[in-house]
Short mmCIF file of N, CA and C in Angstrom, two decimals:
data_model
loop_
_atom_site.label_atom_id
_atom_site.label_comp_id
_atom_site.label_asym_id
_atom_site.label_seq_id
_atom_site.Cartn_x
_atom_site.Cartn_y
_atom_site.Cartn_z
N MET A 1235 19.92 -35.23 226.38
CA MET A 1235 20.60 -34.35 225.46
C MET A 1235 22.11 -34.48 225.62
N ILE A 1236 22.81 -34.47 224.53
CA ILE A 1236 24.27 -34.55 224.55
C ILE A 1236 24.80 -33.20 224.08
N THR A 1237 25.73 -32.64 224.84
CA THR A 1237 26.27 -31.34 224.47
C THR A 1237 27.77 -31.38 224.19
N VAL A 1238 28.42 -32.49 224.46
CA VAL A 1238 29.84 -32.64 224.13
C VAL A 1238 29.91 -33.33 222.77
N TRP A 1239 30.49 -32.65 221.80
CA TRP A 1239 30.50 -33.18 220.44
C TRP A 1239 31.58 -34.26 220.28
N PRO A 1240 31.24 -35.37 219.65
CA PRO A 1240 32.22 -36.44 219.41
C PRO A 1240 33.18 -36.05 218.29
N ALA A 1241 34.22 -36.84 218.12
CA ALA A 1241 35.24 -36.56 217.11
C ALA A 1241 34.65 -36.49 215.71
N TRP A 1242 33.64 -37.32 215.41
CA TRP A 1242 33.08 -37.31 214.06
C TRP A 1242 32.38 -36.00 213.71
N TRP A 1243 32.13 -35.15 214.67
CA TRP A 1243 31.48 -33.87 214.39
C TRP A 1243 32.34 -33.01 213.45
N GLN A 1244 33.64 -33.24 213.42
CA GLN A 1244 34.56 -32.47 212.58
C GLN A 1244 34.78 -33.08 211.20
N TRP A 1245 34.16 -34.21 210.94
CA TRP A 1245 34.35 -34.88 209.65
C TRP A 1245 33.71 -34.08 208.52
N ASP A 1246 34.11 -34.38 207.29
CA ASP A 1246 33.51 -33.76 206.11
C ASP A 1246 32.03 -34.11 206.04
N LEU A 1247 31.24 -33.13 205.60
CA LEU A 1247 29.79 -33.30 205.50
C LEU A 1247 29.36 -33.61 204.08
N SER A 1248 28.30 -34.38 203.97
CA SER A 1248 27.66 -34.62 202.67
C SER A 1248 26.16 -34.71 202.89
N LEU A 1249 25.41 -34.41 201.84
CA LEU A 1249 23.96 -34.54 201.88
C LEU A 1249 23.57 -35.88 201.26
N SER A 1250 22.64 -36.57 201.89
CA SER A 1250 22.10 -37.77 201.24
C SER A 1250 21.35 -37.32 199.99
N PRO A 1251 21.21 -38.19 198.99
CA PRO A 1251 20.46 -37.81 197.79
C PRO A 1251 19.03 -37.34 198.13
N ARG A 1252 18.40 -38.01 199.05
CA ARG A 1252 17.04 -37.63 199.45
C ARG A 1252 17.02 -36.23 200.06
N MET A 1253 18.00 -35.95 200.89
CA MET A 1253 18.07 -34.63 201.53
C MET A 1253 18.32 -33.55 200.48
N ALA A 1254 19.21 -33.81 199.56
CA ALA A 1254 19.52 -32.83 198.51
C ALA A 1254 18.26 -32.51 197.69
N GLU A 1255 17.45 -33.52 197.42
CA GLU A 1255 16.23 -33.32 196.64
C GLU A 1255 15.17 -32.54 197.42
N SER A 1256 15.17 -32.65 198.73
CA SER A 1256 14.09 -32.04 199.51
C SER A 1256 14.39 -30.62 199.99
N LEU A 1257 15.59 -30.11 199.72
CA LEU A 1257 15.94 -28.77 200.19
C LEU A 1257 14.95 -27.70 199.75
N SER A 1258 14.60 -27.68 198.47
CA SER A 1258 13.70 -26.63 197.99
C SER A 1258 12.31 -26.78 198.60
N ASP A 1259 11.85 -28.01 198.80
CA ASP A 1259 10.55 -28.23 199.44
C ASP A 1259 10.55 -27.71 200.88
N LEU A 1260 11.71 -27.79 201.52
CA LEU A 1260 11.83 -27.33 202.91
C LEU A 1260 12.02 -25.81 202.99
N GLY A 1261 12.33 -25.19 201.85
CA GLY A 1261 12.54 -23.74 201.84
C GLY A 1261 13.88 -23.32 202.40
N VAL A 1262 14.88 -24.23 202.33
CA VAL A 1262 16.22 -23.93 202.81
C VAL A 1262 17.23 -24.31 201.73
N THR A 1263 18.44 -23.81 201.89
CA THR A 1263 19.53 -24.15 200.99
C THR A 1263 20.55 -25.00 201.75
N GLU A 1264 21.48 -25.58 201.00
CA GLU A 1264 22.55 -26.34 201.66
C GLU A 1264 23.33 -25.46 202.63
N PRO A 1265 23.70 -24.21 202.25
CA PRO A 1265 24.38 -23.35 203.23
C PRO A 1265 23.53 -23.09 204.49
N ASP A 1266 22.20 -22.99 204.33
CA ASP A 1266 21.34 -22.82 205.51
C ASP A 1266 21.48 -24.00 206.47
N VAL A 1267 21.44 -25.21 205.92
CA VAL A 1267 21.54 -26.41 206.75
C VAL A 1267 22.92 -26.48 207.41
N LEU A 1268 23.97 -26.16 206.66
CA LEU A 1268 25.32 -26.18 207.23
C LEU A 1268 25.46 -25.16 208.36
N THR A 1269 24.86 -24.00 208.18
CA THR A 1269 24.89 -22.98 209.23
C THR A 1269 24.12 -23.45 210.46
N MET A 1270 22.98 -24.09 210.26
CA MET A 1270 22.22 -24.63 211.39
C MET A 1270 23.08 -25.61 212.19
N LEU A 1271 23.79 -26.48 211.47
CA LEU A 1271 24.64 -27.45 212.16
C LEU A 1271 25.79 -26.75 212.89
N GLU A 1272 26.36 -25.76 212.26
CA GLU A 1272 27.48 -25.04 212.87
C GLU A 1272 27.07 -24.36 214.17
N LEU A 1273 25.84 -23.86 214.21
CA LEU A 1273 25.37 -23.11 215.39
C LEU A 1273 24.65 -23.98 216.42
N ALA A 1274 24.42 -25.24 216.09
CA ALA A 1274 23.71 -26.14 217.01
C ALA A 1274 24.51 -26.34 218.28
N ASP A 1275 23.78 -26.58 219.37
CA ASP A 1275 24.48 -26.78 220.64
C ASP A 1275 24.11 -28.08 221.35
N ARG A 1276 23.31 -28.94 220.70
CA ARG A 1276 22.99 -30.22 221.33
C ARG A 1276 22.46 -31.21 220.30
N PHE A 1277 22.54 -32.49 220.66
CA PHE A 1277 22.03 -33.55 219.81
C PHE A 1277 21.65 -34.73 220.68
N ARG A 1278 20.95 -35.67 220.08
CA ARG A 1278 20.49 -36.86 220.80
C ARG A 1278 20.52 -38.06 219.84
N PRO A 1279 20.56 -39.26 220.38
CA PRO A 1279 20.48 -40.43 219.49
C PRO A 1279 19.13 -40.45 218.77
N ALA A 1280 19.14 -40.88 217.53
CA ALA A 1280 17.91 -41.02 216.75
C ALA A 1280 17.30 -42.40 217.01
N ARG A 1281 16.13 -42.60 216.48
CA ARG A 1281 15.48 -43.91 216.62
C ARG A 1281 16.20 -44.99 215.84
N VAL A 1282 16.81 -44.59 214.72
CA VAL A 1282 17.58 -45.53 213.90
C VAL A 1282 18.98 -45.63 214.47
N ALA A 1283 19.42 -46.83 214.75
CA ALA A 1283 20.75 -47.04 215.33
C ALA A 1283 21.83 -46.43 214.45
N GLY A 1284 22.79 -45.74 215.08
CA GLY A 1284 23.91 -45.14 214.36
C GLY A 1284 23.64 -43.74 213.83
N ARG A 1285 22.41 -43.25 214.03
CA ARG A 1285 22.08 -41.90 213.59
C ARG A 1285 21.82 -41.01 214.81
N TYR A 1286 21.92 -39.71 214.57
CA TYR A 1286 21.71 -38.73 215.64
C TYR A 1286 20.85 -37.59 215.12
N VAL A 1287 20.11 -36.98 216.03
CA VAL A 1287 19.29 -35.82 215.69
C VAL A 1287 19.92 -34.59 216.31
N VAL A 1288 20.28 -33.65 215.48
CA VAL A 1288 20.84 -32.38 215.94
C VAL A 1288 19.69 -31.39 216.06
N GLU A 1289 19.61 -30.75 217.20
CA GLU A 1289 18.58 -29.74 217.42
C GLU A 1289 19.14 -28.39 217.03
N ALA A 1290 18.49 -27.76 216.06
CA ALA A 1290 19.00 -26.52 215.49
C ALA A 1290 17.88 -25.49 215.38
N GLU A 1291 18.26 -24.29 214.92
CA GLU A 1291 17.29 -23.22 214.72
C GLU A 1291 17.61 -22.49 213.42
N HIS A 1292 16.54 -22.08 212.73
CA HIS A 1292 16.70 -21.31 211.50
C HIS A 1292 15.45 -20.45 211.32
N ALA A 1293 15.65 -19.18 211.12
CA ALA A 1293 14.54 -18.24 210.87
C ALA A 1293 13.47 -18.35 211.97
N ASP A 1294 13.93 -18.33 213.21
CA ASP A 1294 13.04 -18.39 214.37
C ASP A 1294 12.20 -19.67 214.45
N THR A 1295 12.68 -20.72 213.82
CA THR A 1295 12.01 -22.02 213.86
C THR A 1295 13.00 -23.07 214.33
N ASP A 1296 12.55 -23.96 215.22
CA ASP A 1296 13.38 -25.08 215.65
C ASP A 1296 13.35 -26.16 214.57
N TRP A 1297 14.49 -26.80 214.39
CA TRP A 1297 14.65 -27.86 213.39
C TRP A 1297 15.29 -29.08 214.02
N ASP A 1298 14.94 -30.26 213.50
CA ASP A 1298 15.65 -31.50 213.81
C ASP A 1298 16.36 -31.92 212.54
N ILE A 1299 17.67 -32.09 212.64
CA ILE A 1299 18.49 -32.51 211.50
C ILE A 1299 19.09 -33.87 211.84
N THR A 1300 18.76 -34.87 211.05
CA THR A 1300 19.26 -36.22 211.29
C THR A 1300 20.57 -36.41 210.53
N ILE A 1301 21.57 -36.88 211.25
CA ILE A 1301 22.90 -37.10 210.67
C ILE A 1301 23.33 -38.53 210.93
N GLU A 1302 24.23 -39.02 210.09
CA GLU A 1302 24.76 -40.37 210.26
C GLU A 1302 26.26 -40.37 210.02
N PRO A 1303 27.05 -40.64 211.05
CA PRO A 1303 28.50 -40.74 210.86
C PRO A 1303 28.85 -42.03 210.11
N ASP A 1304 29.74 -41.93 209.15
CA ASP A 1304 30.27 -43.09 208.43
C ASP A 1304 31.71 -43.26 208.89
N ARG A 1305 31.92 -44.18 209.80
CA ARG A 1305 33.23 -44.36 210.43
C ARG A 1305 34.28 -44.94 209.48
N GLU A 1306 33.84 -45.61 208.42
CA GLU A 1306 34.80 -46.15 207.45
C GLU A 1306 35.35 -45.06 206.55
N ARG A 1307 34.52 -44.08 206.20
CA ARG A 1307 34.93 -43.00 205.29
C ARG A 1307 35.24 -41.70 206.02
N ASN A 1308 35.00 -41.68 207.33
CA ASN A 1308 35.17 -40.45 208.12
C ASN A 1308 34.40 -39.28 207.52
N THR A 1309 33.13 -39.56 207.19
CA THR A 1309 32.24 -38.52 206.69
C THR A 1309 30.97 -38.51 207.54
N LEU A 1310 30.31 -37.38 207.52
CA LEU A 1310 29.08 -37.20 208.26
C LEU A 1310 27.99 -36.86 207.24
N THR A 1311 27.01 -37.73 207.12
CA THR A 1311 25.96 -37.54 206.12
C THR A 1311 24.73 -36.91 206.76
N ILE A 1312 24.24 -35.87 206.13
CA ILE A 1312 23.00 -35.23 206.56
C ILE A 1312 21.88 -36.01 205.88
N VAL A 1313 21.11 -36.72 206.68
CA VAL A 1313 20.09 -37.64 206.16
C VAL A 1313 18.77 -36.91 205.91
N SER A 1314 18.37 -36.07 206.87
CA SER A 1314 17.10 -35.36 206.71
C SER A 1314 17.10 -34.13 207.62
N ALA A 1315 16.16 -33.25 207.34
CA ALA A 1315 15.95 -32.06 208.17
C ALA A 1315 14.47 -31.75 208.15
N LYS A 1316 13.95 -31.36 209.30
CA LYS A 1316 12.54 -30.98 209.32
C LYS A 1316 12.31 -29.87 210.34
N PRO A 1317 11.50 -28.91 209.93
CA PRO A 1317 11.15 -27.86 210.89
C PRO A 1317 10.14 -28.41 211.89
N LEU A 1318 10.21 -27.93 213.11
CA LEU A 1318 9.27 -28.35 214.14
C LEU A 1318 8.19 -27.28 214.29
N ASP A 1319 6.96 -27.73 214.33
CA ASP A 1319 5.85 -26.75 214.48
C ASP A 1319 5.60 -26.40 215.92
#
């Protein structure tokens, strides 16, 4: 687990098109996801190189939110989010 946030953590956020489409299926809104990220306290490397999984909580449920820093554009893309059972 990594608890020291890198510089890209402060970059502007965007939702991937897939993530934007799946928000209603997940029962969350974009502000919900942004709040989860704001309150998160740890992350780990994802299986896909260059991506990270942020461990978050929402409505008493643990969530994994996959993010991808874009170092050329200085943006952080939210790729996916899933509640953990």
